[in-house]
Short mmCIF file of C-alpha atoms and ligand atoms in Angstrom, two decimals:
data_model
loop_
_atom_site.label_atom_id
_atom_site.label_comp_id
_atom_site.label_asym_id
_atom_site.label_seq_id
_atom_site.Cartn_x
_atom_site.Cartn_y
_atom_site.Cartn_z
CA MET A 1 93.42 122.90 -47.11
CA SER A 2 95.98 120.47 -48.47
CA THR A 3 99.04 119.25 -46.65
CA VAL A 4 102.60 119.62 -47.89
CA ALA A 5 102.71 115.96 -48.91
CA GLY A 6 99.27 116.43 -50.51
CA ILE A 7 100.86 118.96 -52.87
CA LEU A 8 102.54 116.04 -54.57
CA ASN A 9 99.20 114.57 -55.63
CA ASP A 10 99.27 117.44 -58.09
CA TYR A 11 102.55 116.34 -59.67
CA GLU A 12 100.65 114.94 -62.68
CA THR A 13 99.67 118.49 -63.67
CA ILE A 14 103.33 119.50 -64.12
CA ARG A 15 104.84 116.20 -65.31
CA ALA A 16 104.62 116.80 -69.07
CA ASP A 17 105.93 120.37 -68.82
CA GLN A 18 108.79 119.34 -66.55
CA GLU A 19 109.83 116.49 -68.84
CA ALA A 20 109.80 118.78 -71.89
CA PHE A 21 111.87 121.37 -70.00
CA TYR A 22 114.34 118.71 -68.88
CA ARG A 23 114.77 117.35 -72.43
CA ASP A 24 115.37 120.87 -73.71
CA LEU A 25 117.92 121.57 -70.97
CA HIS A 26 119.72 118.29 -71.62
CA ALA A 27 119.92 119.12 -75.33
CA HIS A 28 121.38 122.59 -74.57
CA PRO A 29 124.14 122.13 -71.98
CA GLU A 30 126.32 125.09 -70.99
CA LEU A 31 129.77 125.04 -69.41
CA SER A 32 130.64 126.53 -66.01
CA HIS A 33 130.11 130.33 -65.86
CA GLU A 34 128.39 130.24 -69.27
CA GLU A 35 124.90 129.16 -68.10
CA VAL A 36 123.19 132.08 -69.86
CA ARG A 37 120.39 130.28 -71.66
CA THR A 38 119.72 128.02 -68.67
CA ALA A 39 119.53 131.02 -66.33
CA ASP A 40 117.11 132.82 -68.68
CA GLU A 41 114.81 129.80 -68.86
CA VAL A 42 114.86 129.43 -65.08
CA ALA A 43 114.27 133.13 -64.34
CA ARG A 44 111.37 133.41 -66.79
CA ARG A 45 109.54 130.51 -65.16
CA LEU A 46 110.15 131.66 -61.59
CA LYS A 47 108.76 135.10 -62.47
CA ALA A 48 105.66 133.56 -64.02
CA TRP A 49 105.04 131.63 -60.79
CA GLY A 50 105.21 134.73 -58.60
CA PHE A 51 108.78 134.53 -57.30
CA GLU A 52 110.84 137.66 -56.65
CA VAL A 53 113.72 136.97 -59.05
CA HIS A 54 117.35 138.14 -58.95
CA VAL A 55 119.48 137.38 -62.00
CA GLY A 56 123.19 137.72 -62.67
CA VAL A 57 124.15 136.84 -59.09
CA GLY A 58 127.80 135.78 -59.27
CA GLY A 59 127.71 135.90 -63.07
CA THR A 60 124.87 133.65 -64.23
CA GLY A 61 123.32 132.72 -60.86
CA VAL A 62 119.56 133.07 -60.35
CA VAL A 63 117.77 133.47 -57.02
CA GLY A 64 114.00 133.16 -56.62
CA ILE A 65 112.29 134.17 -53.39
CA LEU A 66 108.68 133.29 -52.53
CA ARG A 67 107.34 134.83 -49.31
CA ASN A 68 104.25 133.18 -47.95
CA GLY A 69 103.61 134.52 -44.47
CA ASP A 70 105.34 133.92 -41.16
CA GLY A 71 107.47 130.85 -40.73
CA ALA A 72 110.84 129.34 -41.51
CA THR A 73 113.02 130.26 -44.48
CA VAL A 74 114.19 127.26 -46.50
CA LEU A 75 116.95 127.59 -49.09
CA MET A 76 117.07 124.95 -51.84
CA ARG A 77 119.93 124.87 -54.29
CA ALA A 78 120.45 123.39 -57.76
CA ASP A 79 123.66 123.63 -59.79
CA MET A 80 123.29 124.41 -63.51
CA ASP A 81 126.56 123.72 -65.34
CA ALA A 82 127.53 120.97 -67.77
CA LEU A 83 130.90 119.38 -68.59
CA PRO A 84 133.36 119.46 -71.52
CA ILE A 85 132.48 115.92 -72.61
CA GLY A 86 131.02 114.72 -75.91
CA GLU A 87 127.74 112.90 -75.26
CA ALA A 88 127.64 109.23 -76.30
CA THR A 89 124.28 108.18 -74.84
CA GLY A 90 122.43 108.14 -78.16
CA ALA A 91 119.40 109.70 -76.42
CA ALA A 92 116.76 111.34 -78.63
CA TYR A 93 117.33 114.53 -76.62
CA ALA A 94 121.15 114.22 -76.51
CA SER A 95 123.33 117.33 -76.42
CA THR A 96 123.21 119.49 -79.54
CA VAL A 97 126.46 121.21 -78.49
CA ASP A 98 129.76 119.73 -79.63
CA ALA A 99 131.87 118.30 -76.80
CA VAL A 100 129.58 119.69 -74.07
CA MET A 101 127.23 117.47 -72.08
CA HIS A 102 125.12 117.35 -68.95
CA ALA A 103 127.17 114.39 -67.75
CA CYS A 104 126.74 115.13 -64.04
CA GLY A 105 122.94 115.40 -64.01
CA HIS A 106 122.76 119.07 -63.09
CA ASP A 107 119.92 119.35 -65.62
CA VAL A 108 117.99 116.95 -63.37
CA HIS A 109 118.71 119.18 -60.38
CA VAL A 110 117.47 122.29 -62.20
CA ALA A 111 114.31 120.58 -63.47
CA CYS A 112 113.51 119.18 -60.01
CA LEU A 113 114.02 122.46 -58.17
CA LEU A 114 111.89 124.27 -60.74
CA GLY A 115 109.21 121.60 -60.35
CA ALA A 116 109.25 121.99 -56.57
CA ALA A 117 109.12 125.79 -56.92
CA ARG A 118 106.11 125.53 -59.20
CA LEU A 119 104.22 123.15 -56.92
CA LEU A 120 104.93 125.25 -53.82
CA SER A 121 103.84 128.38 -55.68
CA SER A 122 100.52 126.89 -56.77
CA HIS A 123 99.73 125.45 -53.32
CA ARG A 124 100.42 128.34 -50.99
CA ASP A 125 97.54 127.26 -48.76
CA ALA A 126 99.51 124.16 -47.78
CA TRP A 127 102.56 125.83 -46.25
CA GLN A 128 103.83 129.01 -44.69
CA GLY A 129 107.22 130.71 -44.55
CA THR A 130 109.71 131.66 -47.25
CA VAL A 131 111.26 129.60 -50.02
CA VAL A 132 114.60 130.58 -51.54
CA ALA A 133 115.32 128.72 -54.80
CA LEU A 134 118.98 129.16 -55.62
CA PHE A 135 120.26 128.21 -59.08
CA GLN A 136 124.04 128.14 -58.89
CA PRO A 137 126.52 128.37 -61.75
CA ALA A 138 129.90 126.68 -61.98
CA GLU A 139 129.78 123.83 -59.50
CA GLU A 140 132.19 121.78 -61.61
CA THR A 141 134.91 124.41 -61.30
CA GLY A 142 134.28 124.77 -57.57
CA ASP A 143 133.86 128.55 -57.60
CA GLY A 144 130.18 129.13 -58.44
CA ALA A 145 128.84 129.18 -54.87
CA ARG A 146 131.71 131.38 -53.74
CA GLY A 147 130.99 133.73 -56.67
CA MET A 148 127.35 134.19 -55.60
CA LEU A 149 128.47 134.96 -52.04
CA ASP A 150 131.09 137.44 -53.24
CA ASP A 151 128.40 139.11 -55.35
CA GLY A 152 126.28 139.87 -52.27
CA LEU A 153 123.98 136.85 -51.95
CA ALA A 154 123.61 137.42 -48.20
CA GLY A 155 122.11 140.85 -48.82
CA ILE A 156 119.61 139.57 -51.39
CA ILE A 157 117.97 136.75 -49.45
CA PRO A 158 116.46 136.54 -45.98
CA LYS A 159 118.68 134.46 -43.69
CA PRO A 160 117.65 130.81 -44.16
CA ASP A 161 116.90 128.50 -41.23
CA VAL A 162 118.09 125.56 -43.26
CA ALA A 163 119.77 124.87 -46.62
CA LEU A 164 119.02 121.81 -48.77
CA ALA A 165 120.59 120.33 -51.90
CA GLN A 166 120.56 117.04 -53.77
CA HIS A 167 122.51 115.14 -56.41
CA VAL A 168 121.51 112.39 -58.82
CA LEU A 169 123.91 109.44 -58.66
CA PRO A 170 124.01 105.83 -59.88
CA GLY A 171 121.37 103.93 -57.91
CA ALA A 172 117.79 102.76 -58.39
CA ALA A 173 115.63 105.61 -59.65
CA GLY A 174 112.88 106.27 -57.14
CA THR A 175 115.20 106.05 -54.14
CA VAL A 176 116.36 108.92 -51.90
CA LEU A 177 119.42 108.54 -49.67
CA THR A 178 120.50 110.53 -46.62
CA ARG A 179 123.56 110.51 -44.39
CA PRO A 180 124.43 112.55 -41.30
CA GLY A 181 127.93 113.96 -40.83
CA PRO A 182 130.60 113.97 -43.57
CA VAL A 183 129.00 112.90 -46.85
CA LEU A 184 131.24 114.29 -49.61
CA SER A 185 134.99 114.75 -49.35
CA SER A 186 136.90 117.96 -49.41
CA ALA A 187 139.14 118.11 -52.47
CA ASP A 188 142.37 119.88 -53.27
CA SER A 189 144.61 119.89 -56.28
CA VAL A 190 148.35 120.45 -55.84
CA ARG A 191 150.88 121.39 -58.51
CA ILE A 192 154.50 120.57 -57.74
CA THR A 193 157.27 121.91 -59.94
CA VAL A 194 160.66 120.28 -59.25
CA HIS A 195 163.92 121.54 -60.66
CA GLY A 196 166.90 119.70 -62.09
CA ARG A 197 169.83 120.66 -64.23
CA GLY A 198 169.29 119.74 -67.85
CA GLY A 199 171.82 118.29 -70.26
CA HIS A 200 172.63 115.54 -72.74
CA GLY A 201 170.97 112.21 -72.17
CA SER A 202 174.32 110.48 -72.69
CA MET A 203 176.04 112.44 -69.88
CA PRO A 204 173.83 112.08 -66.78
CA GLN A 205 176.85 112.78 -64.55
CA LYS A 206 176.66 116.43 -65.63
CA THR A 207 172.97 116.82 -64.79
CA VAL A 208 170.37 116.58 -62.04
CA ASP A 209 167.59 114.54 -63.62
CA PRO A 210 164.12 115.90 -62.68
CA VAL A 211 162.41 112.90 -64.33
CA VAL A 212 163.97 110.49 -61.85
CA LEU A 213 163.25 112.98 -59.05
CA ALA A 214 159.58 113.24 -60.08
CA ALA A 215 159.29 109.45 -60.30
CA LEU A 216 160.64 109.08 -56.76
CA ILE A 217 158.15 111.68 -55.53
CA VAL A 218 155.26 109.77 -57.15
CA VAL A 219 156.29 106.58 -55.36
CA ARG A 220 156.92 108.28 -52.01
CA LEU A 221 153.56 110.09 -52.17
CA GLN A 222 151.82 106.69 -52.13
CA THR A 223 153.12 106.17 -48.60
CA ILE A 224 151.04 109.07 -47.22
CA VAL A 225 147.70 107.26 -47.35
CA ALA A 226 149.28 103.82 -46.86
CA ARG A 227 151.59 104.70 -43.92
CA GLU A 228 150.60 108.03 -42.38
CA ILE A 229 146.77 107.93 -42.28
CA ALA A 230 144.88 105.55 -39.99
CA PRO A 231 143.34 102.61 -41.90
CA THR A 232 139.95 103.64 -40.50
CA GLU A 233 140.19 107.11 -42.04
CA PRO A 234 139.29 107.38 -45.73
CA ALA A 235 141.63 109.46 -47.90
CA VAL A 236 142.67 109.49 -51.55
CA LEU A 237 145.82 110.82 -53.22
CA THR A 238 146.09 110.53 -57.01
CA VAL A 239 148.88 111.84 -59.20
CA GLY A 240 146.82 112.61 -62.29
CA SER A 241 149.47 114.31 -64.40
CA ILE A 242 153.24 114.25 -64.73
CA ARG A 243 155.02 116.25 -67.41
CA ALA A 244 158.72 116.60 -68.24
CA GLY A 245 161.02 116.67 -71.19
CA SER A 246 160.65 116.73 -74.96
CA LYS A 247 163.01 114.11 -76.42
CA SER A 248 164.59 110.81 -75.44
CA ASN A 249 168.19 112.05 -75.34
CA ILE A 250 167.66 115.34 -73.48
CA ILE A 251 167.50 115.55 -69.72
CA PRO A 252 165.09 118.42 -69.00
CA ASP A 253 165.33 121.26 -66.47
CA GLU A 254 162.13 120.62 -64.62
CA ALA A 255 159.17 118.31 -64.08
CA VAL A 256 155.60 119.21 -63.11
CA LEU A 257 153.31 116.90 -61.14
CA GLU A 258 149.60 117.47 -60.57
CA LEU A 259 147.92 115.76 -57.65
CA ASN A 260 144.37 115.46 -56.40
CA LEU A 261 143.44 114.62 -52.83
CA ARG A 262 140.18 113.81 -51.05
CA THR A 263 139.75 113.95 -47.30
CA TYR A 264 136.93 113.94 -44.73
CA THR A 265 138.39 115.95 -41.87
CA GLU A 266 140.29 119.22 -41.82
CA GLN A 267 142.99 117.54 -39.71
CA THR A 268 143.64 114.83 -42.32
CA ARG A 269 143.58 117.44 -45.09
CA ARG A 270 146.22 119.58 -43.34
CA HIS A 271 148.32 116.53 -42.56
CA MET A 272 148.29 115.38 -46.19
CA LEU A 273 149.13 118.83 -47.56
CA ALA A 274 152.04 119.10 -45.12
CA SER A 275 153.28 115.60 -46.05
CA ILE A 276 153.14 116.41 -49.76
CA GLU A 277 155.29 119.48 -49.16
CA ARG A 278 157.74 117.56 -46.95
CA ILE A 279 158.15 114.80 -49.56
CA ALA A 280 158.59 117.24 -52.47
CA ARG A 281 161.25 119.16 -50.55
CA GLY A 282 162.91 116.04 -49.14
CA GLU A 283 163.21 114.26 -52.47
CA SER A 284 164.46 117.45 -54.14
CA LEU A 285 167.16 117.74 -51.49
CA ALA A 286 168.06 114.04 -51.83
CA SER A 287 168.40 114.44 -55.61
CA GLY A 288 170.69 117.45 -55.34
CA SER A 289 168.12 119.71 -56.94
CA PRO A 290 169.54 123.22 -57.50
CA ARG A 291 166.34 124.91 -56.28
CA GLU A 292 163.49 124.35 -53.85
CA PRO A 293 160.35 123.02 -55.54
CA GLU A 294 157.30 125.26 -56.08
CA ILE A 295 154.13 123.90 -54.50
CA GLU A 296 150.74 125.41 -55.34
CA VAL A 297 147.33 124.36 -53.95
CA TYR A 298 144.39 125.10 -56.27
CA ASP A 299 140.80 124.02 -57.12
CA SER A 300 139.92 123.43 -53.48
CA PHE A 301 136.43 122.16 -52.63
CA PRO A 302 135.08 122.29 -49.06
CA LEU A 303 134.05 119.29 -46.97
CA THR A 304 130.30 118.59 -47.18
CA GLU A 305 129.35 117.68 -43.62
CA ASN A 306 125.62 117.24 -43.03
CA ASP A 307 124.11 118.68 -39.86
CA GLY A 308 122.88 115.84 -37.63
CA ALA A 309 119.57 117.37 -36.52
CA VAL A 310 118.65 118.72 -39.96
CA THR A 311 119.48 115.40 -41.63
CA ALA A 312 117.44 113.46 -39.06
CA ARG A 313 114.45 115.75 -39.67
CA VAL A 314 114.68 115.24 -43.44
CA ALA A 315 115.20 111.49 -43.03
CA VAL A 316 112.01 111.21 -40.93
CA ALA A 317 110.05 113.13 -43.59
CA PHE A 318 111.56 110.96 -46.35
CA ALA A 319 110.75 107.73 -44.50
CA GLU A 320 107.16 108.88 -44.10
CA HIS A 321 106.76 109.77 -47.78
CA PHE A 322 109.06 107.33 -49.59
CA GLY A 323 108.84 104.35 -47.21
CA ALA A 324 111.29 101.60 -48.21
CA ASP A 325 112.73 103.82 -50.96
CA SER A 326 114.30 106.07 -48.31
CA LEU A 327 117.76 104.62 -47.71
CA PRO A 328 121.08 105.43 -46.04
CA MET A 329 123.65 107.06 -48.33
CA GLU A 330 127.20 105.78 -48.55
CA LEU A 331 130.15 108.09 -47.97
CA GLN A 332 131.11 109.60 -51.35
CA THR A 333 134.60 110.49 -52.56
CA ALA A 334 133.21 113.16 -54.88
CA SER A 335 133.22 116.83 -53.82
CA GLU A 336 130.86 119.81 -54.02
CA ASP A 337 130.92 123.54 -53.39
CA PHE A 338 127.28 123.74 -52.19
CA SER A 339 128.32 123.92 -48.53
CA ASP A 340 130.18 127.20 -49.15
CA VAL A 341 126.79 128.98 -49.08
CA PRO A 342 125.35 127.65 -45.79
CA ARG A 343 128.79 127.81 -44.15
CA ALA A 344 129.19 131.48 -45.07
CA LEU A 345 125.63 132.27 -43.92
CA GLY A 346 125.96 130.27 -40.69
CA VAL A 347 123.10 127.94 -41.64
CA PRO A 348 122.80 124.18 -40.96
CA TYR A 349 122.40 122.06 -44.08
CA THR A 350 121.90 118.63 -45.50
CA TYR A 351 122.78 117.21 -48.90
CA TRP A 352 121.17 113.98 -50.09
CA SER A 353 121.29 111.86 -53.23
CA ILE A 354 118.65 110.38 -55.49
CA GLY A 355 119.07 107.34 -57.72
CA GLY A 356 119.03 107.86 -61.48
CA THR A 357 119.46 104.32 -62.83
CA ASP A 358 116.70 102.19 -64.32
CA PRO A 359 115.60 100.14 -61.25
CA ASP A 360 115.66 96.79 -63.09
CA ALA A 361 119.13 97.43 -64.56
CA TRP A 362 120.33 98.49 -61.11
CA ALA A 363 118.92 95.39 -59.38
CA LYS A 364 120.55 93.15 -61.98
CA ALA A 365 123.94 94.89 -61.69
CA VAL A 366 123.82 94.56 -57.90
CA ARG A 367 122.91 90.84 -58.21
CA ASP A 368 125.71 90.23 -60.73
CA GLY A 369 128.26 92.37 -58.88
CA THR A 370 128.76 94.48 -62.02
CA VAL A 371 127.69 97.93 -60.80
CA PHE A 372 131.09 99.51 -61.49
CA SER A 373 131.54 97.90 -64.94
CA THR A 374 128.01 98.24 -66.35
CA ILE A 375 126.34 101.32 -64.79
CA PRO A 376 127.70 104.59 -66.22
CA ALA A 377 128.56 107.01 -63.42
CA ASN A 378 128.56 110.81 -63.34
CA HIS A 379 131.10 112.40 -65.70
CA SER A 380 130.88 109.46 -68.11
CA PRO A 381 129.88 110.25 -71.73
CA LEU A 382 127.26 107.51 -71.21
CA PHE A 383 125.73 108.96 -68.02
CA LEU A 384 122.00 109.45 -68.58
CA PRO A 385 119.52 109.22 -65.72
CA VAL A 386 116.20 107.60 -66.64
CA MET A 387 113.81 110.54 -66.85
CA GLN A 388 111.22 108.91 -64.63
CA PRO A 389 110.82 108.26 -61.82
CA THR A 390 114.00 110.35 -61.37
CA LEU A 391 112.37 113.76 -61.97
CA GLU A 392 109.30 112.95 -59.90
CA THR A 393 111.45 111.64 -57.05
CA GLY A 394 113.82 114.62 -57.03
CA THR A 395 110.89 117.03 -57.10
CA ALA A 396 109.08 115.19 -54.32
CA ALA A 397 112.27 115.00 -52.23
CA LEU A 398 112.61 118.79 -52.26
CA VAL A 399 108.93 119.43 -51.44
CA VAL A 400 108.91 116.81 -48.67
CA ALA A 401 112.19 118.04 -47.13
CA ALA A 402 111.16 121.71 -47.29
CA GLY A 403 107.79 120.71 -45.85
CA ALA A 404 109.52 119.54 -42.69
CA TRP A 405 110.08 123.27 -41.99
CA LEU A 406 107.22 124.88 -43.90
CA ALA A 407 104.20 122.79 -42.91
CA PRO A 408 101.83 124.86 -40.77
CA GLY A 409 102.67 124.17 -37.14
CA SER A 410 106.34 123.32 -37.74
CA GLU A 411 108.95 125.70 -36.41
ZN1 LIG B 501 130.19 116.71 -61.53
ZN1 LIG B 502 127.54 117.25 -60.04
#
C-alpha cells in the first residue's frame, strides 16, 4: 500500500498528458461565465477517472466527487476563467483567441487540480475519505463562487471538513507559500456621481463646476489612508477613473469617479466606505452642488482569511514534502472570491500560492532588485508561468495538502 506522498512518485505517468492539456487550455482561453469548452474538457476527464460529475453549476461550474470510504471530505477549488487581454508572450501555445488570454494563470490551476484528481483516483489504496474537485467559473468578475452557491452547491456536495485553493504568482517555480490569517484583501469598487450646474466655460459665476468638485474629492480621498488609518494597517484607495465634460469651453452638469479599495479587516473596510461617503457629501456641500451625490458600491470581493489550524496542518505537510521550497507567503493586495464557498458552508479553509517564474530569472531579479520591473505579474500580457516545475509543484501541493486529511489514520 502506498502512502499519500508516495502517490507523487507516479507523477511521471501523467506529466506528458497534463502538459498537453495545459498547452491546449492556454491556447483556448474563455472569459468569465463563458468557460464552456474548458468545463467540457474538465468534466469529460473527471468522468473517465470515476468521479461523480455535476455540470452547469452556477452556469459553467463543474463539480467532481470521488467517494473512497470513511474519512474526511476535502474540497479543492480551481478557477477557470481568462481575461480580456491580448497575449504578448510569444509562446508556441499562446492564445488563439483575439484579445483573450489566460493572464492570471487559472489554466495552471485547472491543470493542477485535474492532475491531483487523476492521481488520487488511480491510487485509492493510499487514502480514504471523499474528494470534492470544484472548478469555478468567473473568479475575475467576483461572482462565480457566489453563482455556484446560489445554484445549490451545498445540496450537491457532502459538507467538506476543509476547503483548499491555490494561486500561481510571480516567484521561483517549485516553491509553495503559506500564510495564516488574512492573506488576500477584500476589495470594493465605488462609483461616485457628483452634480454641478453646467454652463459656458467663460461664465463660471453662473455655474457649479463638477470638474473642480471632483478634483477636490480626489485629493481629499487621499487623506483617508494617509490620515485616518493606522500606519500599521495596510489599506489601498485608488481613483481609477474620472469622467466629466465633452469640450474645453463647456462646464458640464456632472462628474463620475470610480474608486477601488483594498482592506484586511471588516472594520477598516467599513471605516473607509463611510469616509468616502462623508467626503463626497462634504465636498459637494462645500461646492454648492445642487444635489446630493450618488454613491454606489459594486464588484465587492470578500476578505481571504486563512484558518490558523488548517494552515498550520498544510504548512507541516508542505515542509515535509517540499523542504526548503516551502516558504512563508507575503500579504497580498489582490483579492479572490474563493472564500465565499467555505464561508457559506461554514468550513475552515486555507489558500496558498505557488511560484511560476523561472527559478534562475527569479534569483537574478531578486539579486538585482528588479523583480517589479522585469518579472511580468498576473494580468500582464506577458504573464506566462514556466510550465515546469510549476505544474508538478501545483499538483503535488494539492495532493500533499489533501493528504493531511485523507491519509489513513488522519482525522
Ligand atoms: Zn486575476
Ligand atoms: Zn487569478
